[in-house]
XYZ file of C-alpha atoms in Angstrom:
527
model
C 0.000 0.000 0.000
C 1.188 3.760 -0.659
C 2.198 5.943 1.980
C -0.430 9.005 1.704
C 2.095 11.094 4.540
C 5.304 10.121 2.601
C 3.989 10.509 -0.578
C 2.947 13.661 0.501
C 6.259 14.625 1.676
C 7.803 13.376 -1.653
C 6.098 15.926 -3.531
C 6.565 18.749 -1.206
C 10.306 17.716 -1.815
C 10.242 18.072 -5.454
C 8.695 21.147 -5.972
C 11.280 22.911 -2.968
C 14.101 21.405 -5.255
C 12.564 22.570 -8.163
C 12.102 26.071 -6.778
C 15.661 25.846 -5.439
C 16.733 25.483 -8.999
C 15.039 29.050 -10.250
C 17.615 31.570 -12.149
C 19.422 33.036 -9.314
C 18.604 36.543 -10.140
C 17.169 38.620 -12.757
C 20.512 38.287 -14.990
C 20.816 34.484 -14.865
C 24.191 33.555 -13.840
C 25.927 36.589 -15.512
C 27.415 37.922 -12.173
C 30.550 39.323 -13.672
C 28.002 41.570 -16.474
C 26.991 43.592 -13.458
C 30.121 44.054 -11.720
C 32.223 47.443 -12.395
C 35.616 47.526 -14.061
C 38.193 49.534 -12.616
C 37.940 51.617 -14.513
C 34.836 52.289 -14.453
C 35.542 53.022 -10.710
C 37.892 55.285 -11.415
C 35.299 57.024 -13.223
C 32.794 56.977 -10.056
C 35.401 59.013 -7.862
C 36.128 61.449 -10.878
C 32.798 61.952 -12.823
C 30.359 64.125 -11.466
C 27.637 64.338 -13.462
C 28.191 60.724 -14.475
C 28.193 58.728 -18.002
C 24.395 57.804 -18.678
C 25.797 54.287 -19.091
C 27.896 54.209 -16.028
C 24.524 55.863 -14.297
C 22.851 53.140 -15.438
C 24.877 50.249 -14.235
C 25.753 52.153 -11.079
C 21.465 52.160 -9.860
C 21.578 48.350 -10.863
C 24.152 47.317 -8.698
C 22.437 49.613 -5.810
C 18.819 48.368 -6.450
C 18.680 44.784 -7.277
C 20.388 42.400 -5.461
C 22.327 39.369 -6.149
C 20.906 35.547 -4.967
C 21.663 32.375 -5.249
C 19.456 29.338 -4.025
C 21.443 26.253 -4.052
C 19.540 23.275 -5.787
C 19.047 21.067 -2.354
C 16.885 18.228 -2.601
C 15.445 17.726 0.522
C 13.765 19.861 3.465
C 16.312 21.299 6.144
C 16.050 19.648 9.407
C 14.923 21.756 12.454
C 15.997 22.162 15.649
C 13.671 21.147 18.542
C 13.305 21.505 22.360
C 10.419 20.708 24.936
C 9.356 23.720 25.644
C 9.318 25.139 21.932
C 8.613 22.529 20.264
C 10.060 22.772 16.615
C 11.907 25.844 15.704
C 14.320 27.865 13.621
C 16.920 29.978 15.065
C 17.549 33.599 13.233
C 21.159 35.354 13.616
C 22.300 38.871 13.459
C 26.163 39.871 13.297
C 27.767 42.906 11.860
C 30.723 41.415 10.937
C 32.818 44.581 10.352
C 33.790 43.971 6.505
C 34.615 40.014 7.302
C 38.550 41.292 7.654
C 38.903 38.311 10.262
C 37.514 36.499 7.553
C 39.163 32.754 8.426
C 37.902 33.254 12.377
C 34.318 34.298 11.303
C 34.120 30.970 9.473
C 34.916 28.802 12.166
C 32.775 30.444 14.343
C 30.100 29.910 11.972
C 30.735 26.806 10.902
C 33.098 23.935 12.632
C 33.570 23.738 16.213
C 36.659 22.192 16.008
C 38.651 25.380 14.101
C 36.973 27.271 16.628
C 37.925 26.007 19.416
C 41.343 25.479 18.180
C 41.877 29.625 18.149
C 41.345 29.776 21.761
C 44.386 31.263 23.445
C 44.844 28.707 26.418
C 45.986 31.480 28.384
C 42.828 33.493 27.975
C 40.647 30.411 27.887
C 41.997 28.204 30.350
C 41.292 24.307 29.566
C 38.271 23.602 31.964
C 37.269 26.946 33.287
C 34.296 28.864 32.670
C 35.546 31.782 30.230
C 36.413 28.480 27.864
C 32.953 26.786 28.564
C 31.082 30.199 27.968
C 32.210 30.972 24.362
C 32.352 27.354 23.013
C 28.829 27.427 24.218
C 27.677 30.535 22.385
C 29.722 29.651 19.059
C 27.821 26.429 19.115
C 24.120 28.499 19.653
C 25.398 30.805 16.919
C 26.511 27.325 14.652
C 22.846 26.045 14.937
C 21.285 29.345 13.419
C 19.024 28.693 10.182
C 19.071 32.206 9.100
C 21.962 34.699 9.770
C 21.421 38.169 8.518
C 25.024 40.412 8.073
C 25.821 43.844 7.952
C 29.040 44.871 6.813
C 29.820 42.560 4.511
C 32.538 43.231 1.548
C 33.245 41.701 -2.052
C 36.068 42.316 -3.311
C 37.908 44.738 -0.906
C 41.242 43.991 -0.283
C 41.029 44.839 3.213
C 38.832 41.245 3.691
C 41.682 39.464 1.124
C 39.139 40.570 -2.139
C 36.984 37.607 -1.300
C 32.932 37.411 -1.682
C 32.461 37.631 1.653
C 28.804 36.427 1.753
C 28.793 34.080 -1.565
C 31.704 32.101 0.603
C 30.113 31.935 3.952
C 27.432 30.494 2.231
C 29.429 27.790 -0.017
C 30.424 26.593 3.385
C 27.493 26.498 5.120
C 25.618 25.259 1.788
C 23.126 27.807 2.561
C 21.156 29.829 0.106
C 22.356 33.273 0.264
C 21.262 37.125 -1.000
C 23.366 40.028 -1.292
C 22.540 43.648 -1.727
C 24.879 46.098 -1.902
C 24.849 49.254 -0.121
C 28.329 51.107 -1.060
C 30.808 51.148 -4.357
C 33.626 51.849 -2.045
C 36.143 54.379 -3.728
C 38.763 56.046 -1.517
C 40.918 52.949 -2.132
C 40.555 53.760 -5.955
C 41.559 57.115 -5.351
C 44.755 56.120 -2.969
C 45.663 53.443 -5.333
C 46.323 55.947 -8.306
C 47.241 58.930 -6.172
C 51.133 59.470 -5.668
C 51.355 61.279 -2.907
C 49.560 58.691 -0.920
C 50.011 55.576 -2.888
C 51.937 52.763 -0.564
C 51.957 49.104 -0.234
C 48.997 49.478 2.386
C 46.842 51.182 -0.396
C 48.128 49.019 -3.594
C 45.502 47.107 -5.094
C 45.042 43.998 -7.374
C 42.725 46.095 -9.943
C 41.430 42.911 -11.635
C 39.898 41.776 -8.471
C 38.807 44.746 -6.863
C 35.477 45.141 -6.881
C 34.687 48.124 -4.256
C 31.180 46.409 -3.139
C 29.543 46.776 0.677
C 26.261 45.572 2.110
C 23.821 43.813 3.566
C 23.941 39.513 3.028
C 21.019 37.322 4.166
C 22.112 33.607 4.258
C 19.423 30.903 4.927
C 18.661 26.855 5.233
C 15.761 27.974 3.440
C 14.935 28.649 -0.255
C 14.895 32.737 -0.900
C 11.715 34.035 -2.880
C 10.803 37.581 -3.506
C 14.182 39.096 -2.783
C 14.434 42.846 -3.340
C 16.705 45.548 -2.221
C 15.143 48.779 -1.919
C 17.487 51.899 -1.288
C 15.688 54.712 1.296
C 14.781 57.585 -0.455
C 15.885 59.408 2.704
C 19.687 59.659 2.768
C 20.685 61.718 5.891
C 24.058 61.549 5.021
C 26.021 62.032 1.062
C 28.860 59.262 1.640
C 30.567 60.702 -1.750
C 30.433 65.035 -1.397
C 31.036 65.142 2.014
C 33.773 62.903 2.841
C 35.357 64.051 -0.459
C 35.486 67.536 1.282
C 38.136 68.285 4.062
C 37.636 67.594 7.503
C 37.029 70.723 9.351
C 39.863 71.104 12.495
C 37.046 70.456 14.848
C 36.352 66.724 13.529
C 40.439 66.025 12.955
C 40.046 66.910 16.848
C 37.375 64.701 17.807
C 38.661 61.864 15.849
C 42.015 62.413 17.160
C 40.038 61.986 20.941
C 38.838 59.094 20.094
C 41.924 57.292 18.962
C 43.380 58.364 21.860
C 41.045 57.227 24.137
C 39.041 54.445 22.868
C 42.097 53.380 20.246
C 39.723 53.856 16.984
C 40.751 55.363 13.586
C 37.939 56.735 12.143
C 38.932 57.096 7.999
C 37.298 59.147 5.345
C 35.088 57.078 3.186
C 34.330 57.994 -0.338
C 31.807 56.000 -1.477
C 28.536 55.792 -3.795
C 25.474 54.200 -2.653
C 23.151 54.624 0.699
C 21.597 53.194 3.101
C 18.588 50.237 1.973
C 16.430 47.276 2.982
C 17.063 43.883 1.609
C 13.796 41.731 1.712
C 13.418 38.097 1.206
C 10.870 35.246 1.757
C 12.053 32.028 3.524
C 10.202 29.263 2.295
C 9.393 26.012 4.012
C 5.639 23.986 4.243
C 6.403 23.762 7.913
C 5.973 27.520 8.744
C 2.947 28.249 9.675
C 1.530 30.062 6.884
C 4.301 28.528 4.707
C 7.020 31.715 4.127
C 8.154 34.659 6.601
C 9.536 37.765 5.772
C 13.453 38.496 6.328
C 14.108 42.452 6.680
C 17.957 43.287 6.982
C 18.926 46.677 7.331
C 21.650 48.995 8.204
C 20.569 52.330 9.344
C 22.325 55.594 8.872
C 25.369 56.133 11.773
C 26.219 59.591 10.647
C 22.995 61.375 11.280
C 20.930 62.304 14.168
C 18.503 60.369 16.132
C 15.363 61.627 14.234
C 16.829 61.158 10.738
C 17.390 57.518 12.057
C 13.928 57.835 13.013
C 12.850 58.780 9.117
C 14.575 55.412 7.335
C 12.616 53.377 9.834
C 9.878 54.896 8.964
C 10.725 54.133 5.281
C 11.030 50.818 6.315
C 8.108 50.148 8.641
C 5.719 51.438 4.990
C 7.874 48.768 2.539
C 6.708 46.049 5.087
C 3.225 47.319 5.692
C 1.656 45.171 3.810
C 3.082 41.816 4.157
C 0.344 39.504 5.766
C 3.005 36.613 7.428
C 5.360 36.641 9.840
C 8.219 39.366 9.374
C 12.096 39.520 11.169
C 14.035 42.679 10.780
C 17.413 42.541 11.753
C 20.251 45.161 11.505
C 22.569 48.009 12.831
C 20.091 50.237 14.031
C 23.044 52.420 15.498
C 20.399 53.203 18.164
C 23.372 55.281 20.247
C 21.183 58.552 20.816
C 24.198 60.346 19.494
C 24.646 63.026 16.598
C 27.419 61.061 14.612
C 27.614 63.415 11.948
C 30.913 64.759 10.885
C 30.845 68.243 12.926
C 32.172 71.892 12.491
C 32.460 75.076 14.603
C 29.128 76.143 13.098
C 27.405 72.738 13.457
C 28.632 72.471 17.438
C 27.174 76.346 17.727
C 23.921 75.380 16.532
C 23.559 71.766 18.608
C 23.992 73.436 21.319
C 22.761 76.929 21.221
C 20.189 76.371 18.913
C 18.093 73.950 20.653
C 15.333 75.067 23.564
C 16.667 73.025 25.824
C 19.943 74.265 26.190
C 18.498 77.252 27.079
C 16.113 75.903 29.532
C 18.762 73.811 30.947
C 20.933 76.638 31.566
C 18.507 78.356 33.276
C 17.341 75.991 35.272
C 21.221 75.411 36.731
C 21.471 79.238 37.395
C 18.234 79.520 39.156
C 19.503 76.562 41.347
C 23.289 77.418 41.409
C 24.575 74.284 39.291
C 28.050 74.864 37.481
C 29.891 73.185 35.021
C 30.966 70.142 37.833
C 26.943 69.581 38.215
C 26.591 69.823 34.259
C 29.416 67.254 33.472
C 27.391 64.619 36.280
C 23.820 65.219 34.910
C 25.495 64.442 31.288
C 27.231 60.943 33.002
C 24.277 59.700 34.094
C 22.261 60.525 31.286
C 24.487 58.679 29.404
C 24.834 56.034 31.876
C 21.185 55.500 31.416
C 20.302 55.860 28.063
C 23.716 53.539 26.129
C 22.720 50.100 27.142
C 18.422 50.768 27.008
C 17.842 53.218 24.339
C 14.059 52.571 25.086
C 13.747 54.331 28.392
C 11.516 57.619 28.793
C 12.486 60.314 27.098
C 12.308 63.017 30.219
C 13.076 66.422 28.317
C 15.940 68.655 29.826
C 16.195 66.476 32.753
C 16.677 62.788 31.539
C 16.494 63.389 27.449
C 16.457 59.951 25.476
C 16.377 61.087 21.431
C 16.302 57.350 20.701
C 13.070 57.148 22.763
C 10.606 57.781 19.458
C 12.347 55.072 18.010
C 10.671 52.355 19.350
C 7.759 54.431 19.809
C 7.448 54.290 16.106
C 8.026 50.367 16.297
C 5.612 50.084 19.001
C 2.457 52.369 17.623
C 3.001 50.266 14.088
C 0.661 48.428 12.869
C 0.836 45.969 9.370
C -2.285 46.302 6.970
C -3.437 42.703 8.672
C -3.323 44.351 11.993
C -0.010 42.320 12.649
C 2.337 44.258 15.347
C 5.816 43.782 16.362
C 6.482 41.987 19.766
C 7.382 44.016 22.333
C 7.148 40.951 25.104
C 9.264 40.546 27.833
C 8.996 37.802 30.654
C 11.223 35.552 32.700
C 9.884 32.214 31.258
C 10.713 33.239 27.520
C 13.982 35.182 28.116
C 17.711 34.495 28.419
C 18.481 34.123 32.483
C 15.228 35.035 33.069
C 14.841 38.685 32.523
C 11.329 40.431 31.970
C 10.470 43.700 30.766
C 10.646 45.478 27.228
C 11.806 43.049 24.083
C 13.784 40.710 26.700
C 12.015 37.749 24.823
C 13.629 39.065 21.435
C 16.705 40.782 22.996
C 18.939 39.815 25.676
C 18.270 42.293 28.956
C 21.043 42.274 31.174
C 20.980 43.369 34.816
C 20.463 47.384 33.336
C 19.035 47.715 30.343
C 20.420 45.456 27.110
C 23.525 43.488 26.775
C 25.289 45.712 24.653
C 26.326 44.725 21.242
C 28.540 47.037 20.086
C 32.253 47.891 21.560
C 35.030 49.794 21.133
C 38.752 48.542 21.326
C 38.772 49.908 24.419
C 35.948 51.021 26.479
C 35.946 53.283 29.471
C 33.897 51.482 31.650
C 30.359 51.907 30.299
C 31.915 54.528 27.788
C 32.574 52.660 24.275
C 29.729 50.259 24.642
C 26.151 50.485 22.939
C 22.857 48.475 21.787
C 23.032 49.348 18.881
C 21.742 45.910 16.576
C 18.734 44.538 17.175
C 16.360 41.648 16.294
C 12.354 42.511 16.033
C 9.574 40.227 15.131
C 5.817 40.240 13.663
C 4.533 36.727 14.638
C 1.423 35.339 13.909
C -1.858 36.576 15.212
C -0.830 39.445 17.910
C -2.426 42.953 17.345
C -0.836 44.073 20.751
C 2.548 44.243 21.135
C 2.657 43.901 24.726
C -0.175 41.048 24.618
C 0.701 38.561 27.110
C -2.168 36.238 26.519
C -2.069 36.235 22.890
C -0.132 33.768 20.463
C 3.303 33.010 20.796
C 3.216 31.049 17.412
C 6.082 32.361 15.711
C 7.066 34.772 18.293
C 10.542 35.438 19.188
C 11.836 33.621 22.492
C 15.452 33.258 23.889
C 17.187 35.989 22.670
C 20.708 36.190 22.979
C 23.746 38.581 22.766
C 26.936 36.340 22.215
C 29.294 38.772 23.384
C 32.283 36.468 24.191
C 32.420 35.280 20.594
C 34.446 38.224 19.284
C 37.116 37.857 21.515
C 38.013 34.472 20.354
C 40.912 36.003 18.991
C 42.815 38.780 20.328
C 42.369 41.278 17.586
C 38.548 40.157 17.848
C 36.780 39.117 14.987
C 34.241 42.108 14.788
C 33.208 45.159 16.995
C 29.769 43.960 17.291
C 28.386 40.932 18.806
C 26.015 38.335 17.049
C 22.460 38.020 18.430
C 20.292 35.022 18.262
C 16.482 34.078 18.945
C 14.606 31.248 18.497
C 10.832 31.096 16.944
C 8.413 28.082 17.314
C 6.612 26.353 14.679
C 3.594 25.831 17.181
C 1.715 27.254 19.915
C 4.891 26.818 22.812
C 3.470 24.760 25.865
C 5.341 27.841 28.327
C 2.535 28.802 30.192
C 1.673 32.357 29.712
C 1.859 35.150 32.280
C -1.421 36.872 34.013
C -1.971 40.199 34.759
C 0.024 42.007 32.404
């Protein structure tokens, strides 16, 4: 007799592979048609206006996106646990260009290399420290979808590799690309002679110049599209072709000091975008979710942030099933753009509350000592939970509307994101504000974001995050609604980075975990 249920699953089989076999973007497999010459590089950094032609080729790169879908036979397995039942496991890492390109792949893929770069000294053979971040590189190995910022092709800083297409060789993964950046001050140091040295010589036949934003995924890829914002705080190209103004050689000069970061000029074309794509698999519950990776603008202020995420929250409006967005938010509640005397004048003299501030300190006799402590802790509070209250003059947050965007959203189906918090679904059992999505530590968010070297809490920010739309919750702090697809476990793996001592990126990965089926946790009252 025939097998109805395997049958079944025979079919389902054959029409995945089939699907996995689709051209791999809108060019076929013509890859190298699309890419820029160097000398048409050259012309990017040069040519303003550009060549029509060059125009042309230039919006292609920046608005479609490159995929491949490996032609896999058979459905992925999935992890499973009592509690959650079956589930798949969603990364985020901002993998700072993939320079430490040979530790990022063991950490992603082979425990053994991994654990072979541990420093015995720093990761003594049976301690804790050595326990700890084999444990979190295995988590991170078991992820079925791992969205990356940062990622380069063809840069010789990251050995002129395809940073994303090889990840995903090795993992056998199906993998999307969209490219944010045409990165040209190397261009420009390679020909120029008064700066051209061995650090700046490039291999012109394999540069490439590309930077973005990489999905990879067990999963087929459907519907990919990359979709620049039409709000672009920041012109990566005019302005960081113009000099640096004293004040900003001083600032970055402070920081290298301090915090031992070189911040470089960037000349590059492109912006800041979404890349979309469907995950496919009959097992979801309404068969596909939404991937959203994005990168938002770090040299802006907090309420230009504020505008791409608005961008974003009305591309993914209308999508009916589940949704993850994943990025660099560079949530930091900081100004980050480039500054000059006249820029510094009119932050700070410009704005009402200055004034207000500065009267309320004369009225009650505060000086400059009482001014430099009210800015401490107001930084103290705000760099590890951007979401607190925004309390003008007193306690301001400017990365407060943020989330108060995310929170008041709502998708055309009525769909919100989860803003759920509670011991049961958490990492060590923390409760309040996205702990089920994002790991809370013991104040505010493990950060996931550091500088070489941090003062204290100075150097350290939450700046990536991980937000989901599950299925069927119209509140997003509904504690008695579905959990079905609803993020659980999250997880900051901050000791993964320092696996090797020039760590392998500034910014941490972040896991979570969303189930298949209703979870049997039992849901909190009275919330």
């Amino acid at each position: 007799m025939h097998d109805p249920l395997r049958q079944g699953s025979r079919v389902v089989c054959l029409c995945l592979a089939l699907l996995c076999v689709l051209p791999s973007h809108p060019f076929g497999n013509d890859i190298d048609e699309r890419l820029l010459t160097y000398q048409e590089l050259t012309k990017l950094y040069i040519n303003r206006p550009l060549p029509a032609d060059l125009e042309s080729r230039l919006d292609n790169l920046l608005s479609v996106a490159f995929v491949t879908n490996r032609p896999n036979t058979s459905l992925p397995p999935l992890s499973s646990q009592a509690s959650l039942g079956q589930y798949i496991r969603v990364a985020h890492w901002n993998i700072e260009r993939g320079i430490e390109y040979d530790a990022l792949e063991a950490a992603l893929t082979s425990e053994a290399k991994f654990e072979a770069l541990l420093r015995t000294d720093r990761f003594p053979l049976g301690r804790e420290a050595r326990r700890e971040i084999l444990d979190q590189a295995s988590a991170l190995r078991a992820a079925d979808v791992i969205v990356l910022n940062e990622v380069d092709w063809g840069m010789k800083r990251s050995g002129y590799r395809n940073i994303a297409g090889d990840l995903a060789a090795r993992l056998n993964f199906h993998f999307a690309f969209g490219v944010e950046f045409v990165e040209l001050s190397p261009v420009y140091l390679n020909d120029n002679p008064e700066t051209h040295d061995e650090l700046f010589s490039l291999d012109t036949d394999r540069y490439r110049g590309l930077h973005g934003t990489a999905i990879l995924s067990r999963f087929p890829l459907e519907n990919v599209r990359l979709i620049p914002f039409k709000n672009q705080p920041y012109d990566w190209f005019r302005e960081e072709k113009q000099n640096v103004s004293m004040i900003e050689k001083a600032r970055r000069k402070l920081i290298k000091t301090v915090f031992r970061e070189d911040a470089f000029r960037e000349v590059r074309r492109g912006g800041r975008t979404v890349l979309l794509a469907d995950i496919i698999d009959p097992r979801f519950p309404s068969g596909r979710a939404t991937i959203a990776a994005t990168h938002i603008e770090i040299r802006t202020t907090p309420k230009l942030r504020q505008a791409q995420l608005g961008e974003l929250l009305d591309i993914i409006k209308p999508i009916k099933n589940p949704v993850i967005i994943a990025g660099d938010m560079n949530t930091s509640g900081q100004d980050m753009t480039p500054t000059n005397l006249k820029r510094e004048i009119s932050k700070r003299f410009g704005k009402p509350e200055y004034w207000l501030r500065t009267g309320v300190n004369t009225l009650l006799g505060l000086g400059l000592i009482e001014d430099v402590i009210s800015a401490s802790l107001q930084f103290g509070r705000n760099h590890g939970d951007p979401t607190v209250r925004h309390i003008p003059v007193v306690m301001p947050n400017e990365e407060r509307r943020f989330f108060s965007q995310l929170k008041d959203f709502r998708f055309d189906d009525g769909g919100s994101i989860d803003f759920r918090g509670e011991a049961a679904r958490s990492t060590k059992g923390r409760s309040n504000t996205f702990a089920n999505s994002n790991e809370r530590d013991e104040k505010g968010f493990v950060t996931t974001f550091r500088l070489n070297r941090p003062v204290k809490f100075l150097g350290k920010f939450k700046l990536d995050w991980i937000f989901v739309k599950p299925v069927h919750l119209f509140d997003p702090s509904d504690y008695q609604g579905s959990y079905l697809f609803a993020p659980h476990f999250g997880r900051t793996l901050d000791a993964v980075t320092g696996a090797i001592e020039s760590r392998i990126s500034d910014h941490h990965p972040m896991i979570v975990d969303l189930p298949l089926l209703e979870p049997s946790i039992k849901k909190v009252k009275g919330k």
